[in-house]
Amino acid sequence: MHLVWIAAAVMLSAAAAITVYRLLAGPSTLDRLVALDAFVAVSMCGIGTWAAFSLDSTVTYSLTALALISFVGSVSVARFRVPDRLITDRRIR
């Protein structure tokens, strides 16, 4: 059974590393927003995996908080962001 938990930890760590790379290297703000959403989802999966491994349900309250904060943050950024081409046009001048 420990092999399953180790495999889950390795896959979640790899997913987190890939999304952090996309977060840092993303050419546009929407790419970074998608990477941040994916990173929060991977973090939530990690918390859920930890809750299943430790048989501790008290950490599941943080899943609700992360889901709400992630949703509000994503909607806010998508609503109020400035298009990338306007930022680059101002730098050229």
mmCIF file of N, CA and C in Angstrom:
data_model
loop_
_atom_site.group_PDB
_atom_site.id
_atom_site.type_symbol
_atom_site.label_atom_id
_atom_site.label_comp_id
_atom_site.label_asym_id
_atom_site.label_seq_id
_atom_site.Cartn_x
_atom_site.Cartn_y
_atom_site.Cartn_z
ATOM 1 N N MET A 1 0.814 -1.197 0.000
ATOM 2 C CA MET A 1 0.000 0.000 0.000
ATOM 3 C C MET A 1 0.858 1.262 0.000
ATOM 4 N N HIS A 2 2.033 1.173 0.613
ATOM 5 C CA HIS A 2 2.901 2.348 0.628
ATOM 6 C C HIS A 2 3.385 2.708 -0.771
ATOM 7 N N LEU A 3 3.458 1.713 -1.633
ATOM 8 C CA LEU A 3 3.872 1.985 -3.012
ATOM 9 C C LEU A 3 2.871 2.897 -3.716
ATOM 10 N N VAL A 4 1.596 2.744 -3.419
ATOM 11 C CA VAL A 4 0.564 3.596 -4.010
ATOM 12 C C VAL A 4 0.732 5.027 -3.529
ATOM 13 N N TRP A 5 0.988 5.223 -2.241
ATOM 14 C CA TRP A 5 1.166 6.573 -1.705
ATOM 15 C C TRP A 5 2.426 7.215 -2.267
ATOM 16 N N ILE A 6 3.478 6.445 -2.432
ATOM 17 C CA ILE A 6 4.718 6.982 -3.012
ATOM 18 C C ILE A 6 4.498 7.368 -4.467
ATOM 19 N N ALA A 7 3.794 6.518 -5.216
ATOM 20 C CA ALA A 7 3.505 6.834 -6.621
ATOM 21 C C ALA A 7 2.651 8.093 -6.724
ATOM 22 N N ALA A 8 1.663 8.232 -5.839
ATOM 23 C CA ALA A 8 0.819 9.433 -5.858
ATOM 24 C C ALA A 8 1.643 10.674 -5.535
ATOM 25 N N ALA A 9 2.541 10.571 -4.575
ATOM 26 C CA ALA A 9 3.383 11.715 -4.205
ATOM 27 C C ALA A 9 4.320 12.096 -5.343
ATOM 28 N N VAL A 10 4.877 11.121 -6.014
ATOM 29 C CA VAL A 10 5.786 11.404 -7.132
ATOM 30 C C VAL A 10 5.033 12.074 -8.275
ATOM 31 N N MET A 11 3.846 11.567 -8.598
ATOM 32 C CA MET A 11 3.072 12.162 -9.694
ATOM 33 C C MET A 11 2.588 13.565 -9.355
ATOM 34 N N LEU A 12 2.175 13.781 -8.113
ATOM 35 C CA LEU A 12 1.758 15.128 -7.719
ATOM 36 C C LEU A 12 2.940 16.092 -7.705
ATOM 37 N N SER A 13 4.098 15.619 -7.292
ATOM 38 C CA SER A 13 5.294 16.477 -7.311
ATOM 39 C C SER A 13 5.697 16.832 -8.736
ATOM 40 N N ALA A 14 5.620 15.865 -9.638
ATOM 41 C CA ALA A 14 5.940 16.135 -11.042
ATOM 42 C C ALA A 14 4.946 17.123 -11.645
ATOM 43 N N ALA A 15 3.675 16.951 -11.334
ATOM 44 C CA ALA A 15 2.660 17.879 -11.843
ATOM 45 C C ALA A 15 2.876 19.281 -11.292
ATOM 46 N N ALA A 16 3.236 19.370 -10.012
ATOM 47 C CA ALA A 16 3.505 20.685 -9.419
ATOM 48 C C ALA A 16 4.720 21.339 -10.063
ATOM 49 N N ALA A 17 5.760 20.566 -10.326
ATOM 50 C CA ALA A 17 6.960 21.124 -10.962
ATOM 51 C C ALA A 17 6.665 21.622 -12.375
ATOM 52 N N ILE A 18 5.876 20.877 -13.117
ATOM 53 C CA ILE A 18 5.537 21.283 -14.484
ATOM 54 C C ILE A 18 4.682 22.554 -14.472
ATOM 55 N N THR A 19 3.739 22.635 -13.574
ATOM 56 C CA THR A 19 2.893 23.832 -13.535
ATOM 57 C C THR A 19 3.652 25.053 -13.025
ATOM 58 N N VAL A 20 4.605 24.855 -12.122
ATOM 59 C CA VAL A 20 5.425 25.991 -11.684
ATOM 60 C C VAL A 20 6.291 26.480 -12.836
ATOM 61 N N TYR A 21 6.821 25.565 -13.637
ATOM 62 C CA TYR A 21 7.590 25.980 -14.810
ATOM 63 C C TYR A 21 6.714 26.796 -15.761
ATOM 64 N N ARG A 22 5.496 26.336 -16.019
ATOM 65 C CA ARG A 22 4.603 27.068 -16.916
ATOM 66 C C ARG A 22 4.219 28.406 -16.310
ATOM 67 N N LEU A 23 4.095 28.449 -14.989
ATOM 68 C CA LEU A 23 3.765 29.695 -14.311
ATOM 69 C C LEU A 23 4.882 30.713 -14.485
ATOM 70 N N LEU A 24 6.113 30.267 -14.409
ATOM 71 C CA LEU A 24 7.242 31.181 -14.538
ATOM 72 C C LEU A 24 7.580 31.509 -15.986
ATOM 73 N N ALA A 25 7.352 30.576 -16.897
ATOM 74 C CA ALA A 25 7.764 30.770 -18.286
ATOM 75 C C ALA A 25 6.632 31.197 -19.207
ATOM 76 N N GLY A 26 5.412 31.244 -18.716
ATOM 77 C CA GLY A 26 4.281 31.567 -19.578
ATOM 78 C C GLY A 26 4.426 32.912 -20.249
ATOM 79 N N PRO A 27 4.228 32.958 -21.553
ATOM 80 C CA PRO A 27 4.429 34.238 -22.248
ATOM 81 C C PRO A 27 3.333 35.274 -21.988
ATOM 82 N N SER A 28 2.149 34.838 -21.635
ATOM 83 C CA SER A 28 1.072 35.799 -21.424
ATOM 84 C C SER A 28 0.482 35.630 -20.028
ATOM 85 N N THR A 29 -0.314 36.604 -19.639
ATOM 86 C CA THR A 29 -0.919 36.548 -18.316
ATOM 87 C C THR A 29 -1.983 35.449 -18.233
ATOM 88 N N LEU A 30 -2.641 35.164 -19.335
ATOM 89 C CA LEU A 30 -3.627 34.078 -19.306
ATOM 90 C C LEU A 30 -2.961 32.724 -19.156
ATOM 91 N N ASP A 31 -1.786 32.534 -19.756
ATOM 92 C CA ASP A 31 -1.034 31.302 -19.538
ATOM 93 C C ASP A 31 -0.659 31.153 -18.068
ATOM 94 N N ARG A 32 -0.248 32.238 -17.469
ATOM 95 C CA ARG A 32 0.100 32.198 -16.054
ATOM 96 C C ARG A 32 -1.125 31.948 -15.184
ATOM 97 N N LEU A 33 -2.256 32.493 -15.566
ATOM 98 C CA LEU A 33 -3.490 32.268 -14.820
ATOM 99 C C LEU A 33 -3.916 30.808 -14.875
ATOM 100 N N VAL A 34 -3.828 30.202 -16.043
ATOM 101 C CA VAL A 34 -4.167 28.786 -16.179
ATOM 102 C C VAL A 34 -3.190 27.930 -15.374
ATOM 103 N N ALA A 35 -1.908 28.282 -15.408
ATOM 104 C CA ALA A 35 -0.920 27.536 -14.632
ATOM 105 C C ALA A 35 -1.173 27.680 -13.136
ATOM 106 N N LEU A 36 -1.564 28.865 -12.700
ATOM 107 C CA LEU A 36 -1.859 29.058 -11.283
ATOM 108 C C LEU A 36 -3.087 28.253 -10.864
ATOM 109 N N ASP A 37 -4.099 28.203 -11.718
ATOM 110 C CA ASP A 37 -5.277 27.384 -11.427
ATOM 111 C C ASP A 37 -4.903 25.904 -11.362
ATOM 112 N N ALA A 38 -4.053 25.481 -12.287
ATOM 113 C CA ALA A 38 -3.622 24.081 -12.271
ATOM 114 C C ALA A 38 -2.801 23.779 -11.025
ATOM 115 N N PHE A 39 -1.962 24.733 -10.602
ATOM 116 C CA PHE A 39 -1.160 24.523 -9.396
ATOM 117 C C PHE A 39 -2.040 24.432 -8.151
ATOM 118 N N VAL A 40 -3.067 25.250 -8.078
ATOM 119 C CA VAL A 40 -3.992 25.171 -6.949
ATOM 120 C C VAL A 40 -4.734 23.840 -6.976
ATOM 121 N N ALA A 41 -5.110 23.364 -8.164
ATOM 122 C CA ALA A 41 -5.788 22.066 -8.271
ATOM 123 C C ALA A 41 -4.860 20.931 -7.839
ATOM 124 N N VAL A 42 -3.597 21.002 -8.231
ATOM 125 C CA VAL A 42 -2.636 19.982 -7.805
ATOM 126 C C VAL A 42 -2.428 20.052 -6.289
ATOM 127 N N SER A 43 -2.386 21.255 -5.750
ATOM 128 C CA SER A 43 -2.258 21.405 -4.298
ATOM 129 C C SER A 43 -3.473 20.814 -3.582
ATOM 130 N N MET A 44 -4.645 21.037 -4.129
ATOM 131 C CA MET A 44 -5.849 20.468 -3.531
ATOM 132 C C MET A 44 -5.832 18.941 -3.608
ATOM 133 N N CYS A 45 -5.333 18.405 -4.712
ATOM 134 C CA CYS A 45 -5.197 16.950 -4.810
ATOM 135 C C CYS A 45 -4.195 16.425 -3.787
ATOM 136 N N GLY A 46 -3.125 17.173 -3.580
ATOM 137 C CA GLY A 46 -2.147 16.781 -2.566
ATOM 138 C C GLY A 46 -2.736 16.801 -1.168
ATOM 139 N N ILE A 47 -3.532 17.804 -0.869
ATOM 140 C CA ILE A 47 -4.178 17.867 0.443
ATOM 141 C C ILE A 47 -5.170 16.716 0.605
ATOM 142 N N GLY A 48 -5.916 16.423 -0.451
ATOM 143 C CA GLY A 48 -6.847 15.297 -0.396
ATOM 144 C C GLY A 48 -6.137 13.967 -0.236
ATOM 145 N N THR A 49 -5.006 13.823 -0.918
ATOM 146 C CA THR A 49 -4.215 12.601 -0.773
ATOM 147 C C THR A 49 -3.667 12.475 0.642
ATOM 148 N N TRP A 50 -3.207 13.591 1.194
ATOM 149 C CA TRP A 50 -2.713 13.567 2.574
ATOM 150 C C TRP A 50 -3.837 13.225 3.549
ATOM 151 N N ALA A 51 -5.029 13.746 3.315
ATOM 152 C CA ALA A 51 -6.157 13.430 4.185
ATOM 153 C C ALA A 51 -6.488 11.939 4.121
ATOM 154 N N ALA A 52 -6.409 11.355 2.932
ATOM 155 C CA ALA A 52 -6.678 9.925 2.801
ATOM 156 C C ALA A 52 -5.563 9.092 3.437
ATOM 157 N N PHE A 53 -4.326 9.544 3.309
ATOM 158 C CA PHE A 53 -3.198 8.795 3.868
ATOM 159 C C PHE A 53 -3.198 8.835 5.390
ATOM 160 N N SER A 54 -3.429 10.010 5.955
ATOM 161 C CA SER A 54 -3.348 10.163 7.403
ATOM 162 C C SER A 54 -4.672 9.878 8.112
ATOM 163 N N LEU A 55 -5.731 9.669 7.340
ATOM 164 C CA LEU A 55 -7.080 9.454 7.889
ATOM 165 C C LEU A 55 -7.501 10.594 8.805
ATOM 166 N N ASP A 56 -7.126 11.807 8.406
ATOM 167 C CA ASP A 56 -7.445 13.012 9.170
ATOM 168 C C ASP A 56 -8.336 13.905 8.314
ATOM 169 N N SER A 57 -9.563 14.081 8.736
ATOM 170 C CA SER A 57 -10.497 14.861 7.928
ATOM 171 C C SER A 57 -10.483 16.352 8.258
ATOM 172 N N THR A 58 -9.671 16.778 9.204
ATOM 173 C CA THR A 58 -9.667 18.196 9.559
ATOM 174 C C THR A 58 -9.010 19.060 8.495
ATOM 175 N N VAL A 59 -8.164 18.484 7.663
ATOM 176 C CA VAL A 59 -7.505 19.273 6.620
ATOM 177 C C VAL A 59 -8.411 19.530 5.432
ATOM 178 N N THR A 60 -9.566 18.884 5.397
ATOM 179 C CA THR A 60 -10.448 19.071 4.251
ATOM 180 C C THR A 60 -11.114 20.446 4.239
ATOM 181 N N TYR A 61 -11.125 21.139 5.373
ATOM 182 C CA TYR A 61 -11.649 22.503 5.377
ATOM 183 C C TYR A 61 -10.784 23.421 4.517
ATOM 184 N N SER A 62 -9.507 23.138 4.454
ATOM 185 C CA SER A 62 -8.641 23.952 3.611
ATOM 186 C C SER A 62 -8.949 23.746 2.133
ATOM 187 N N LEU A 63 -9.493 22.599 1.762
ATOM 188 C CA LEU A 63 -9.881 22.371 0.369
ATOM 189 C C LEU A 63 -10.994 23.328 -0.045
ATOM 190 N N THR A 64 -11.941 23.521 0.837
ATOM 191 C CA THR A 64 -13.032 24.455 0.544
ATOM 192 C C THR A 64 -12.511 25.877 0.423
ATOM 193 N N ALA A 65 -11.630 26.258 1.327
ATOM 194 C CA ALA A 65 -11.066 27.614 1.278
ATOM 195 C C ALA A 65 -10.257 27.828 0.011
ATOM 196 N N LEU A 66 -9.433 26.857 -0.371
ATOM 197 C CA LEU A 66 -8.651 26.985 -1.605
ATOM 198 C C LEU A 66 -9.542 27.052 -2.836
ATOM 199 N N ALA A 67 -10.596 26.270 -2.864
ATOM 200 C CA ALA A 67 -11.497 26.288 -4.018
ATOM 201 C C ALA A 67 -12.180 27.642 -4.158
ATOM 202 N N LEU A 68 -12.634 28.197 -3.051
ATOM 203 C CA LEU A 68 -13.309 29.498 -3.111
ATOM 204 C C LEU A 68 -12.344 30.619 -3.492
ATOM 205 N N ILE A 69 -11.180 30.631 -2.895
ATOM 206 C CA ILE A 69 -10.205 31.688 -3.192
ATOM 207 C C ILE A 69 -9.720 31.575 -4.638
ATOM 208 N N SER A 70 -9.499 30.367 -5.095
ATOM 209 C CA SER A 70 -9.042 30.170 -6.474
ATOM 210 C C SER A 70 -10.096 30.630 -7.476
ATOM 211 N N PHE A 71 -11.354 30.308 -7.213
ATOM 212 C CA PHE A 71 -12.418 30.718 -8.127
ATOM 213 C C PHE A 71 -12.543 32.235 -8.176
ATOM 214 N N VAL A 72 -12.574 32.876 -7.025
ATOM 215 C CA VAL A 72 -12.716 34.332 -6.986
ATOM 216 C C VAL A 72 -11.500 35.009 -7.626
ATOM 217 N N GLY A 73 -10.324 34.486 -7.376
ATOM 218 C CA GLY A 73 -9.119 35.061 -7.974
ATOM 219 C C GLY A 73 -9.086 34.919 -9.479
ATOM 220 N N SER A 74 -9.464 33.758 -9.976
ATOM 221 C CA SER A 74 -9.473 33.539 -11.427
ATOM 222 C C SER A 74 -10.485 34.431 -12.126
ATOM 223 N N VAL A 75 -11.660 34.550 -11.555
ATOM 224 C CA VAL A 75 -12.682 35.402 -12.157
ATOM 225 C C VAL A 75 -12.241 36.860 -12.124
ATOM 226 N N SER A 76 -11.623 37.280 -11.045
ATOM 227 C CA SER A 76 -11.163 38.668 -10.933
ATOM 228 C C SER A 76 -10.084 38.987 -11.953
ATOM 229 N N VAL A 77 -9.121 38.111 -12.084
ATOM 230 C CA VAL A 77 -8.040 38.356 -13.049
ATOM 231 C C VAL A 77 -8.582 38.323 -14.469
ATOM 232 N N ALA A 78 -9.439 37.370 -14.775
ATOM 233 C CA ALA A 78 -9.999 37.294 -16.126
ATOM 234 C C ALA A 78 -10.867 38.502 -16.446
ATOM 235 N N ARG A 79 -11.508 39.063 -15.441
ATOM 236 C CA ARG A 79 -12.392 40.212 -15.673
ATOM 237 C C ARG A 79 -11.624 41.519 -15.800
ATOM 238 N N PHE A 80 -10.629 41.719 -14.972
ATOM 239 C CA PHE A 80 -9.988 43.029 -14.902
ATOM 240 C C PHE A 80 -8.586 43.079 -15.490
ATOM 241 N N ARG A 81 -8.163 42.067 -16.171
ATOM 242 C CA ARG A 81 -6.792 42.086 -16.703
ATOM 243 C C ARG A 81 -6.689 43.013 -17.908
ATOM 244 N N VAL A 82 -5.500 43.534 -18.123
ATOM 245 C CA VAL A 82 -5.205 44.385 -19.275
ATOM 246 C C VAL A 82 -4.640 43.479 -20.363
ATOM 247 N N PRO A 83 -5.115 43.602 -21.592
ATOM 248 C CA PRO A 83 -4.563 42.757 -22.665
ATOM 249 C C PRO A 83 -3.055 42.954 -22.806
ATOM 250 N N ASP A 84 -2.348 41.867 -23.098
ATOM 251 C CA ASP A 84 -0.891 41.896 -23.170
ATOM 252 C C ASP A 84 -0.376 42.808 -24.271
ATOM 253 N N ARG A 85 -1.094 42.931 -25.352
ATOM 254 C CA ARG A 85 -0.601 43.762 -26.447
ATOM 255 C C ARG A 85 -0.576 45.234 -26.060
ATOM 256 N N LEU A 86 -1.444 45.685 -25.185
ATOM 257 C CA LEU A 86 -1.406 47.073 -24.728
ATOM 258 C C LEU A 86 -0.179 47.345 -23.881
ATOM 259 N N ILE A 87 0.227 46.384 -23.088
ATOM 260 C CA ILE A 87 1.415 46.548 -22.253
ATOM 261 C C ILE A 87 2.660 46.604 -23.122
ATOM 262 N N THR A 88 2.773 45.728 -24.134
ATOM 263 C CA THR A 88 3.944 45.732 -24.998
ATOM 264 C C THR A 88 3.974 46.955 -25.891
ATOM 265 N N ASP A 89 2.811 47.481 -26.311
ATOM 266 C CA ASP A 89 2.782 48.694 -27.130
ATOM 267 C C ASP A 89 3.315 49.884 -26.362
ATOM 268 N N ARG A 90 3.037 49.968 -25.082
ATOM 269 C CA ARG A 90 3.531 51.073 -24.277
ATOM 270 C C ARG A 90 5.024 50.982 -24.043
ATOM 271 N N ARG A 91 5.575 49.788 -24.002
ATOM 272 C CA ARG A 91 7.016 49.621 -23.793
ATOM 273 C C ARG A 91 7.796 50.018 -25.037
ATOM 274 N N ILE A 92 7.213 49.810 -26.209
ATOM 275 C CA ILE A 92 7.920 50.114 -27.461
ATOM 276 C C ILE A 92 8.078 51.614 -27.639
ATOM 277 N N ARG A 93 7.092 52.381 -27.225
ATOM 278 C CA ARG A 93 7.120 53.827 -27.453
ATOM 279 C C ARG A 93 8.063 54.528 -26.588
#
